[in-house]
Short mmCIF file of C-alpha atoms and ligand atoms in Angstrom, two decimals:
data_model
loop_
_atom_site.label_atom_id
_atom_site.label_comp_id
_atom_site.label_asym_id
_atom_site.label_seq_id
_atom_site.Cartn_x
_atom_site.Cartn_y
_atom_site.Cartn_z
CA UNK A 631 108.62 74.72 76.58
CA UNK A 632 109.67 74.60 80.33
CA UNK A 633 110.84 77.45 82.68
CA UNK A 634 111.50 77.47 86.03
CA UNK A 635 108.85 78.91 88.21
CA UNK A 636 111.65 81.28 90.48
CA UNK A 637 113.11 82.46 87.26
CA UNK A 638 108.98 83.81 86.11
CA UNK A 639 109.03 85.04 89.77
CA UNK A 640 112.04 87.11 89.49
CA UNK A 641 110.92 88.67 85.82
CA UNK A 642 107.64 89.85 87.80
CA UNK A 643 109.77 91.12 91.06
CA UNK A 644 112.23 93.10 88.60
CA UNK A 645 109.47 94.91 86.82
CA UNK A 646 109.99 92.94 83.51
CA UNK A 647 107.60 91.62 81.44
CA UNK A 648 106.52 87.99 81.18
CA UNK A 649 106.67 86.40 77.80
CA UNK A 650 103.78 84.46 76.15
CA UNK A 651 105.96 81.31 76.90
CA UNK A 652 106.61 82.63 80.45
CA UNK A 653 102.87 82.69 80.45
CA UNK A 654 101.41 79.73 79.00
CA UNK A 655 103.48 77.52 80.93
CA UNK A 656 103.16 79.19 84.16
CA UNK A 657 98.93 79.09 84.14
CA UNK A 658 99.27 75.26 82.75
CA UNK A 659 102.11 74.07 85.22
CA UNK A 660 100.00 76.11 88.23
CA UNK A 661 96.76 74.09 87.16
CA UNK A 662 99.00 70.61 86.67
CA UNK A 663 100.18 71.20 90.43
CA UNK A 664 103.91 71.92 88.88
CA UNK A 665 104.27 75.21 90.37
CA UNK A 666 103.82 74.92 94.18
CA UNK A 667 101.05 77.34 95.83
CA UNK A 668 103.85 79.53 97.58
CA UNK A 669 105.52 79.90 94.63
CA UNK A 670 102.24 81.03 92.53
CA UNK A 671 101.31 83.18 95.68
CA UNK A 672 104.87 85.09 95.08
CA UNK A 673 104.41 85.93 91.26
CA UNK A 674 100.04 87.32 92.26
CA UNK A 675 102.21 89.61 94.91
CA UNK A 676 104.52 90.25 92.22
CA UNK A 677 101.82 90.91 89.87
CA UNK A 678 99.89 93.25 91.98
CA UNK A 679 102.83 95.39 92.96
CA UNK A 680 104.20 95.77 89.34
CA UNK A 681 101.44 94.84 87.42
CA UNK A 682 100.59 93.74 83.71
CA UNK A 683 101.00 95.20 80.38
CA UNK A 684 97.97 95.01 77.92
CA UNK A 685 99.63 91.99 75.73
CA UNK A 686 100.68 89.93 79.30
CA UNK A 687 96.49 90.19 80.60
CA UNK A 688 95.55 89.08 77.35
CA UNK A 689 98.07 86.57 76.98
CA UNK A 690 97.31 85.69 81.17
CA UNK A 691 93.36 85.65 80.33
CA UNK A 692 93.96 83.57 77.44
CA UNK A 693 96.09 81.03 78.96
CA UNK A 694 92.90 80.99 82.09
CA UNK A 695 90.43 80.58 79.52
CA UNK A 696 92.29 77.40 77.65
CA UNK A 697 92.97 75.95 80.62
CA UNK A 698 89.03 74.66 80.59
CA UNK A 699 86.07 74.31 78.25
CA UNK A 700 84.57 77.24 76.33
CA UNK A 701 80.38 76.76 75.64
CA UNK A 702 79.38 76.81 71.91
CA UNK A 703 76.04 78.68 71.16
CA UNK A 704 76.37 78.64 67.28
CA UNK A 705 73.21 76.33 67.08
CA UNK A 706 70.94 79.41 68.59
CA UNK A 707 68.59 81.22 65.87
CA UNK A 708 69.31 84.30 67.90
CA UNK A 709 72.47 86.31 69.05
CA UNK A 710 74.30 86.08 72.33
CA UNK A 711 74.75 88.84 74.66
CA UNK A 712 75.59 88.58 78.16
CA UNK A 713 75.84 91.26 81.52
CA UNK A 714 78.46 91.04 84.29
CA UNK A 715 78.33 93.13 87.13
CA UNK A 716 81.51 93.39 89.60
CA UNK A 717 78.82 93.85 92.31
CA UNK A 718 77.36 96.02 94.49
CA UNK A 719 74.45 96.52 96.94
CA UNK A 720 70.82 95.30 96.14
CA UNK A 721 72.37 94.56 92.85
CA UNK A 722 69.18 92.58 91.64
CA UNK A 723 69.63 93.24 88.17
CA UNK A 724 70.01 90.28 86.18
CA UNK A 725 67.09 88.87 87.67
CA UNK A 726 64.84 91.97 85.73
CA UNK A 727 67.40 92.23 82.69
CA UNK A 728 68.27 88.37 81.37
CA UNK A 729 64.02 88.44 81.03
CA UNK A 730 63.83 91.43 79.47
CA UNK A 731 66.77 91.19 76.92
CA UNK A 732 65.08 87.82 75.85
CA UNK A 733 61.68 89.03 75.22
CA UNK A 734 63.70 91.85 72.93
CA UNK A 735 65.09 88.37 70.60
CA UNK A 736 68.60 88.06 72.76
CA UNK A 737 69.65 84.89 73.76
CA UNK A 738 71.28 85.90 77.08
CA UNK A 739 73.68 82.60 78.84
CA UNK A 740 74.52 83.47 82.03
CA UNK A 741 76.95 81.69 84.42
CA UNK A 742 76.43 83.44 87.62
CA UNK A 743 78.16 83.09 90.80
CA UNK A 744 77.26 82.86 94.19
CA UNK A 745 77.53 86.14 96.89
CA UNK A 746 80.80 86.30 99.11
CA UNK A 747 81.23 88.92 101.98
CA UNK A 748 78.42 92.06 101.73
CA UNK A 749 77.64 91.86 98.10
CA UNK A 750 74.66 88.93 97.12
CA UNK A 751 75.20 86.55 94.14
CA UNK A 752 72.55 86.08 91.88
CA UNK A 753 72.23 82.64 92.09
CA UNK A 754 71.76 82.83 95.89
CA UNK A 755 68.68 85.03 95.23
CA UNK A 756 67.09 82.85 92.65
CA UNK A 757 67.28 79.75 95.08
CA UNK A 758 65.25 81.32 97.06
CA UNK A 759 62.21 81.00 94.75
CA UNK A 760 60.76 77.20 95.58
CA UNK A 761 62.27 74.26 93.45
CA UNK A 762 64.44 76.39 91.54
CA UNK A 763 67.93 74.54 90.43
CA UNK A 764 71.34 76.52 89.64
CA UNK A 765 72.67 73.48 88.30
CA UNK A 766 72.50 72.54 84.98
CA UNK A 767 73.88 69.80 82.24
CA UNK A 768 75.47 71.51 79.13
CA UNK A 769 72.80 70.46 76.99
CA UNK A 770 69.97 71.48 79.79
CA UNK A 771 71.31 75.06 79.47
CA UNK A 772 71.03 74.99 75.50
CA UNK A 773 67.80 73.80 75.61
CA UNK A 774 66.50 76.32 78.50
CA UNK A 775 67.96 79.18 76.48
CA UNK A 776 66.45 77.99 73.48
CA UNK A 777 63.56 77.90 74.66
CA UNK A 778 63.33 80.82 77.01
CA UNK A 779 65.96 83.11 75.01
CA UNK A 780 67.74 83.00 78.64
CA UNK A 781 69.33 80.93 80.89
CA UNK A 782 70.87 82.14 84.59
CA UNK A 783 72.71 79.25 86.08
CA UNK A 784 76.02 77.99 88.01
CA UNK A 785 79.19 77.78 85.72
CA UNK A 786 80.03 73.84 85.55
CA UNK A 787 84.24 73.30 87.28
CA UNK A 788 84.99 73.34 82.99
CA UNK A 789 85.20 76.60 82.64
CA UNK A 790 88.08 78.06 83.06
CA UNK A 791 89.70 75.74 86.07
CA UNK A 792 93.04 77.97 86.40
CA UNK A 793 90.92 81.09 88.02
CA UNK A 794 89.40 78.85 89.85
CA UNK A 795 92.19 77.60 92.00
CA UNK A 796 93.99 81.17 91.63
CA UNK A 797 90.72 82.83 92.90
CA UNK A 798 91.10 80.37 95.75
CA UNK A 799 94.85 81.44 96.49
CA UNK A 800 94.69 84.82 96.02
CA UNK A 801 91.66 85.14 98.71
CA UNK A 802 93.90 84.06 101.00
CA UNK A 803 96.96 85.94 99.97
CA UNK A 804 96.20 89.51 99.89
CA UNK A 805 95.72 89.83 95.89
CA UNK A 806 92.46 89.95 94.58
CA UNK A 807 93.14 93.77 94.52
CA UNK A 808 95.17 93.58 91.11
CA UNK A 809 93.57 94.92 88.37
CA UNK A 810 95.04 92.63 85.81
CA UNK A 811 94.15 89.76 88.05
CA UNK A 812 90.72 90.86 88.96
CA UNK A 813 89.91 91.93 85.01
CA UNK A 814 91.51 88.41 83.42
CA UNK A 815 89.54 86.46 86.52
CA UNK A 816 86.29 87.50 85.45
CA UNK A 817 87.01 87.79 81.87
CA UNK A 818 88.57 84.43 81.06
CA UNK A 819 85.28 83.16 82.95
CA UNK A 820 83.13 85.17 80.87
CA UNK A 821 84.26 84.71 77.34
CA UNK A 822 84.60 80.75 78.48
CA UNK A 823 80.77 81.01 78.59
CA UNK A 824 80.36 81.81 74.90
CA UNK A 825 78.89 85.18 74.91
CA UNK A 826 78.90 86.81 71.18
CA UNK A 827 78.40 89.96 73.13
CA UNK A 828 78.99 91.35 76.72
CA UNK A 829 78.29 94.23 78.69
CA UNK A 830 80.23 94.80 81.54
CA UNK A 831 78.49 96.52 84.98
CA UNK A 832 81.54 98.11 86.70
CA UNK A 833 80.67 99.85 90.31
CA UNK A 834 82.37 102.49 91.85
CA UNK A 835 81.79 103.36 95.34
CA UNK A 836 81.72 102.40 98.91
CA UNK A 837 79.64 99.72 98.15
CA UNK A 838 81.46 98.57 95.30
CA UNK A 839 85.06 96.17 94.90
CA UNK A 840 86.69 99.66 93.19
CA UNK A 841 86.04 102.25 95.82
CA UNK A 842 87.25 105.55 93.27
CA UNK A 843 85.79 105.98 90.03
CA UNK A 844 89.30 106.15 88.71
CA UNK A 845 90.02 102.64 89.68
CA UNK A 846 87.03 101.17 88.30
CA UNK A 847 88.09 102.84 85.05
CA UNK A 848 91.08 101.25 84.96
CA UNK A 849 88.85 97.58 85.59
CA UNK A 850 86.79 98.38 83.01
CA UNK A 851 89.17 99.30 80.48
CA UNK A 852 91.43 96.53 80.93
CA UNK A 853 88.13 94.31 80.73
CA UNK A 854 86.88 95.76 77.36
CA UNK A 855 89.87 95.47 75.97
CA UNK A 856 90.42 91.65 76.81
CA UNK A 857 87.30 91.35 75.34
CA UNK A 858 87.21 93.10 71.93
CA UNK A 859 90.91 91.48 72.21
CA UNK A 860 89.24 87.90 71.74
CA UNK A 861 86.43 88.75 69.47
CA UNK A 862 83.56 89.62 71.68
CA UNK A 863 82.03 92.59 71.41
CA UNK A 864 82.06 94.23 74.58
CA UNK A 865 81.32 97.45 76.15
CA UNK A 866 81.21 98.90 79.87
CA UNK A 867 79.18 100.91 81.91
CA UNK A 868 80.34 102.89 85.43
CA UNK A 869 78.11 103.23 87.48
CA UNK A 870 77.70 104.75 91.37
CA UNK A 871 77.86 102.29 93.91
CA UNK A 872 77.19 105.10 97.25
CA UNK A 873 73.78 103.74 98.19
CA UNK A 874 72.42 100.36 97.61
CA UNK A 875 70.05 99.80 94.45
CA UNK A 876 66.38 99.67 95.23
CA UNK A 877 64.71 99.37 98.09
CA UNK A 878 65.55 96.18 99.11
CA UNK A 879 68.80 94.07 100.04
CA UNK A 880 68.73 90.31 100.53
CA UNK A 881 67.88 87.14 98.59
CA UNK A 882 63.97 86.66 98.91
CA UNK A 883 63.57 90.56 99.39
CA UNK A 884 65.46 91.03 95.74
CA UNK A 885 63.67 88.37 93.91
CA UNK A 886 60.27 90.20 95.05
CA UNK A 887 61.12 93.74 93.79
CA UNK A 888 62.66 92.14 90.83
CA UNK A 889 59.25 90.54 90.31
CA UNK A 890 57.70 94.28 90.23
CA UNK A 891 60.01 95.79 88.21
CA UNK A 892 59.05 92.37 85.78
CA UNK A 893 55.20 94.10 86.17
CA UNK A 894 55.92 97.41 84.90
CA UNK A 895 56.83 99.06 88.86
CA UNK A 896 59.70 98.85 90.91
CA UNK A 897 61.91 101.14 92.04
CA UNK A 898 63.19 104.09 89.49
CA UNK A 899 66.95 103.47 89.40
CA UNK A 900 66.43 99.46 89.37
CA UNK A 901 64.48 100.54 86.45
CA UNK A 902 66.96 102.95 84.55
CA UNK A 903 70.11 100.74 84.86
CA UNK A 904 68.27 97.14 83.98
CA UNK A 905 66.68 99.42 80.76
CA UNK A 906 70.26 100.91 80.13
CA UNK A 907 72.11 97.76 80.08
CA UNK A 908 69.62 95.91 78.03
CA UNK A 909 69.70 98.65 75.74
CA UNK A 910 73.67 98.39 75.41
CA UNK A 911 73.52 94.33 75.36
CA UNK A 912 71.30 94.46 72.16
CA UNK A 913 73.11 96.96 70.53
CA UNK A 914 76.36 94.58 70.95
CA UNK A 915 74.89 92.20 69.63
CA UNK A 916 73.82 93.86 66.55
CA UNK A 917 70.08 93.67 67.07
CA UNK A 918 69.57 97.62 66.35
CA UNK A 919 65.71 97.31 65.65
CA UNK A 920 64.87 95.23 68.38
CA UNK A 921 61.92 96.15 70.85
CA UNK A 922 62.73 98.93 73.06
CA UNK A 923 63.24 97.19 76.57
CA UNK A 924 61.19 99.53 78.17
CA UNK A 925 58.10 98.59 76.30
CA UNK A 926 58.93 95.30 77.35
CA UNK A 927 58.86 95.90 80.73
CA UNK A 928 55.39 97.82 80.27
CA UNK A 929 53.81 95.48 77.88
CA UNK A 930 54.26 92.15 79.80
CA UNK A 931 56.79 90.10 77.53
CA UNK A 932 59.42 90.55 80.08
CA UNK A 933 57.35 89.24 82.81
CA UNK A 934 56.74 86.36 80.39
CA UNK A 935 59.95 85.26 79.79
CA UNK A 936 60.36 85.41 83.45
CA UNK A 937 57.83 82.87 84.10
CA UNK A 938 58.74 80.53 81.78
CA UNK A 939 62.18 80.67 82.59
CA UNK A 940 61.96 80.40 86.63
CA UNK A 941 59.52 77.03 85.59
CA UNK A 942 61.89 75.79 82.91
CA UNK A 943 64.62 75.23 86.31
CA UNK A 944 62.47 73.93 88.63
CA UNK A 945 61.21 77.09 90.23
CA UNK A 946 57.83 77.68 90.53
CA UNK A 947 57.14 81.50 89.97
CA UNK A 948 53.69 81.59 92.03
CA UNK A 949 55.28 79.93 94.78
CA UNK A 950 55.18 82.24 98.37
CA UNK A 951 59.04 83.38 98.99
CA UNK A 952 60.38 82.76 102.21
CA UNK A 953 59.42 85.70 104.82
CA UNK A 954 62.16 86.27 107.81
CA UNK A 955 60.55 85.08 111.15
CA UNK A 956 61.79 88.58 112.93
CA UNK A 957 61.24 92.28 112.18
CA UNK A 958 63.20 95.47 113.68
CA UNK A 959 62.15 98.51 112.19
CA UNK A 960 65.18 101.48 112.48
CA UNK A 961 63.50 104.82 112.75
CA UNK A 962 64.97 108.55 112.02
CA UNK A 963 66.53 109.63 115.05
CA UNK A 964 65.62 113.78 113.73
CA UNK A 965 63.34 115.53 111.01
CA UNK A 966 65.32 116.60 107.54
CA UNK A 967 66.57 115.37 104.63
CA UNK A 968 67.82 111.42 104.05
CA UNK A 969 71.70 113.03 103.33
CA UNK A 970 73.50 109.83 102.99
CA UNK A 971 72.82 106.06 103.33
CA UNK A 972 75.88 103.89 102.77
CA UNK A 973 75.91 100.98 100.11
CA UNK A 974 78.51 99.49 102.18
CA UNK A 975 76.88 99.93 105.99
CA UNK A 976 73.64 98.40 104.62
CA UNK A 977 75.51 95.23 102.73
CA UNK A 978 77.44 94.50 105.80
CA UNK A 979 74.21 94.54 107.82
CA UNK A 980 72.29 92.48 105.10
CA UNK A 981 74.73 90.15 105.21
CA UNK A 982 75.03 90.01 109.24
CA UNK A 983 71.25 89.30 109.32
CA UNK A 984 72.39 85.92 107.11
CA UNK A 985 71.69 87.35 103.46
CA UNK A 986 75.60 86.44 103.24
CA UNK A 987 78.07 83.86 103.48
CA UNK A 988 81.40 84.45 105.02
CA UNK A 989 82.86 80.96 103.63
CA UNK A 990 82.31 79.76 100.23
CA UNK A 991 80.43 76.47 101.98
CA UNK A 992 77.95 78.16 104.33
CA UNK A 993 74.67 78.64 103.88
CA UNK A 994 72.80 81.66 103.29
CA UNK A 995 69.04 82.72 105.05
CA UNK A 996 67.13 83.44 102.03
CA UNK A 997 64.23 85.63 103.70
CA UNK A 998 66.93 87.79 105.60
CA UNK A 999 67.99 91.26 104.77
CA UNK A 1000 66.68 94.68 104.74
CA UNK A 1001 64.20 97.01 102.99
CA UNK A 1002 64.65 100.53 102.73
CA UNK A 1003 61.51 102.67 103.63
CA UNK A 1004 63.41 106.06 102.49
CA UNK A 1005 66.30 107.22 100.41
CA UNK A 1006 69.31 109.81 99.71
CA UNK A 1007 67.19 113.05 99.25
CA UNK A 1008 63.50 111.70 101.04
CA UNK A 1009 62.59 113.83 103.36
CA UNK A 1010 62.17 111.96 106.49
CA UNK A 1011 60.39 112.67 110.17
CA UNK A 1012 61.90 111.89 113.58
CA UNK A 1013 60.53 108.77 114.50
CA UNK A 1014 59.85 107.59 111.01
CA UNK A 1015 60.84 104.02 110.16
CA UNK A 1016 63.98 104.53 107.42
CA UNK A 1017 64.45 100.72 106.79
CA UNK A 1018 63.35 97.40 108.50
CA UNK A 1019 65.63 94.41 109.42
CA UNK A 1020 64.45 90.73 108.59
CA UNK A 1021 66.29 87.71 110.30
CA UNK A 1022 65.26 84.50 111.52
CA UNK A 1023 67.41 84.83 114.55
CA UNK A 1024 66.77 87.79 116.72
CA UNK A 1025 70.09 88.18 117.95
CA UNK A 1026 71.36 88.93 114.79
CA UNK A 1027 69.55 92.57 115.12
CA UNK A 1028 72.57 94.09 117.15
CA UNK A 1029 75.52 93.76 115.45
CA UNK A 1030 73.76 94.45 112.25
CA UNK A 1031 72.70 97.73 113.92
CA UNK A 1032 76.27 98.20 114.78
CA UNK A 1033 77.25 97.90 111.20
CA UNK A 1034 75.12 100.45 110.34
CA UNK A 1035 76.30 102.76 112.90
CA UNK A 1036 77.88 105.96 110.60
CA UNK A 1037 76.32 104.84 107.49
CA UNK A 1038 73.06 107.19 107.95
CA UNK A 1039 72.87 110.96 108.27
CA UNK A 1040 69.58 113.49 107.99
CA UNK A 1041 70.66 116.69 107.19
CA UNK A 1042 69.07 119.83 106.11
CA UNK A 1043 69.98 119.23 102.44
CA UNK A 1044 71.05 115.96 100.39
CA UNK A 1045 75.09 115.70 100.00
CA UNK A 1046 75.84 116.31 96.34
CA UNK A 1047 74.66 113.04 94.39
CA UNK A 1048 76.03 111.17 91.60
CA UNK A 1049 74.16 110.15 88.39
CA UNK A 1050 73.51 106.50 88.47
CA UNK A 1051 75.12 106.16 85.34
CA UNK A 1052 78.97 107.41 85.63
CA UNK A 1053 80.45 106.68 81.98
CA UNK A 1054 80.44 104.35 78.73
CA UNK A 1055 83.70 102.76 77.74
CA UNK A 1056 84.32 100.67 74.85
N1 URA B 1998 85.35 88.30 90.64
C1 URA B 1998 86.06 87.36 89.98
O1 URA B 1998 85.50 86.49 89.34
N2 URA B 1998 87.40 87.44 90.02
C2 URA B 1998 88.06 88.39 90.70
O2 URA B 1998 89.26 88.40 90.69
C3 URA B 1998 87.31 89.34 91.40
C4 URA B 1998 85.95 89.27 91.35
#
């Protein structure tokens, strides 16, 4: 059936819903090149002003996820399960958790992305670990996560191809803030992949894409129900996005406290939400009497899978990681209590030291970013160093200072703080 891409942009503009029709053709004409970019840059302005009903972002994700491949893991002994996070600060997470799921008899395929603006992408933080390679054949990923019971590596242009180029537009046109947009983006790439099961990491904060908790339960609930709406089990988790995760921010700098929360150490809260969500992935996916994934943090099979997983890309997990070529220490300008230290004041400044990209083609500066030396609540001393800077150009230092101007205050108590872990949905 054929419409006429003005008459799908007035239905949106007058607050009427699409129909499936409306719908299928639109994401297949749009992906043809039938509908002109202006004209598919009117109906995301249309969409984010008036928004979506729960049938049109199913029907919208659906059409998205047809529009491209969709990975078949049916040969795997073991059950899927998958994590997405809508990112955050230090968010280091699947590097810990894809390990740890595994070693708990998960098969975990991950497609991962790389890191735009101030929050990383995983993939960006795994290339910084010598030799290791994001991209991977169809049948190199089956037989990695066969293997290895996980597999982190870049989606292939199959998947999904319509998000892609609407991803593209709406960067540029003001409307990646819809939250049917936003939820069938990531979910039309997500249940492309295959996943049986998927848990959904959805931030809220000033670190985070959703700034109020309210809005990120809106994202989330529109997510699980695409999901359960195309027969994968899925569940979410909110959780506070105010101060970046860990101690450390930045490619090289993540993989390393990743690899220590892989021993048994690391930092307590990159410990409580990678054991959380591995705890909801394998109940998804229906493996109730599985190992508890703290033991296997604490008993080494985590670690293990890490290993043979990093090797089984390319990667060699003994290698040295890169180390910035310049240091500049920040130091507690008074005595008292750590009060605040903003997610989104230290991701800016990561990513002005070079952990970022600001275009999709530049490169990133894998040893650059920032390690935290206190956080909210610490008691700290005047003079005290509360984080140190690592760039391999020097004159990156001052406007990465300036970025952090605001985002630390000592006081003589901490503000109230947030659990880590907000709400479940599903
Ligand atoms: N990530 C995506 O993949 N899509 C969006 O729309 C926003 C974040």
């Amino acid at each position: 059936m054929s419409f006429d891409a003005v008459d799908v942009i007035r239905t949106k503009r007058d607050r009427r819903e699409l129909s499936d029709a409306q719908i299928d053709w639109t994401i297949g004409a749009y992906t043809e090149g039938v509908i002109a970019e202006e004209q598919m840059s009117a109906l995301a302005m249309a969409i984010l002003l008036n928004g979506m009903t729960r049938r049109e972002v199913a029907r919208w994700t659906d059409a998205m996820l047809r529009s491209g491949e969709r990975m078949d893991w049916s040969g795997l002994s073991r059950p899927t399960t998958d994590k997405h996070s809508t990112g955050g600060v230090g968010d280091k997470i699947t590097l810990p958790l894809a390990p740890t799921v595994a070693a708990c008899g998960a098969a975990v395929p991950q497609l991962s992305g790389r890191g735009l603006g101030h929050t990383g992408g995983t993939l960006d933080k795994l290339e910084s670990i010598p030799g290791w390679r994001a991209s991977l054949s169809n049948e190199e990923m089956l037989a990695v996560l066969d293997r290895t019971g996980a597999v982190v590596c870049a989606a292939g242009s199959g998947l999904a191809p319509a998000d892609r180029k609407l991803y593209a537009l709406r960067d540029v046109t003001g409307t990646v803030e819809s939250i049917p947009l936003i939820a069938s983006s990531i979910m039309s790439k997500k249940i492309a992949e295959g996943t049986g099961a998927l848990v959904l990491d959805v931030k809220a904060g000033s670190g985070a894409f959703m700034k109020s908790v309210v809005h990120a339960r809106e994202l989330a609930r529109t997510m699980v129900d695409i999901g359960t709406d195309h027969g994968v089990r899925t569940v979410a988790l909110l959780t506070a996005m105010d101060t970046p995760l860990g101690r450390t921010v930045g490619n090289a700098l993540e993989v390393d406290e990743s690899v220590e929360v892989l021993a048994g150490g690391g930092p307590e809260d990159v410990v409580e939400l990678t054991v959380a969500l591995a705890r909801e992935m394998l109940a998804a996916a229906g493996l109730t009497d599985a190992k508890d994934p703290a033991d296997a943090l604490r008993d080494g099979s985590a670690m293990d899978v890490w290993r043979t997983m990093i090797s089984a890309q390319g990667g060699d997990p003994d290698a040295p990681l890169p180390v910035a070529k310049e240091t500049h220490e920040v130091l507690a300008a008074e005595s008292g209590v750590l009060s605040r230290l903003d997610a989104y004041g230290v991701g800016v400044a990561a990513w002005r030291l070079g952990a970022g990209r600001a275009r999709k083609e530049d490169p990133v500066a894998h040893a650059a970013g920032i390690v935290l030396h206190a956080k909210p609540g610490d008691l700290v001393r005047a003079g005290q160093p509360l984080m140190t800077l690592h760039a391999d150009d020097p004159e990156r230092f001052e406007r990465a200072l300036a970025a952090l101007d605001g985002a630390v205050e000592i006081g003589e108590r901490e503000d109230a703080r947030r659990p880590l872990i907000l709400e479940r949905i599903a």
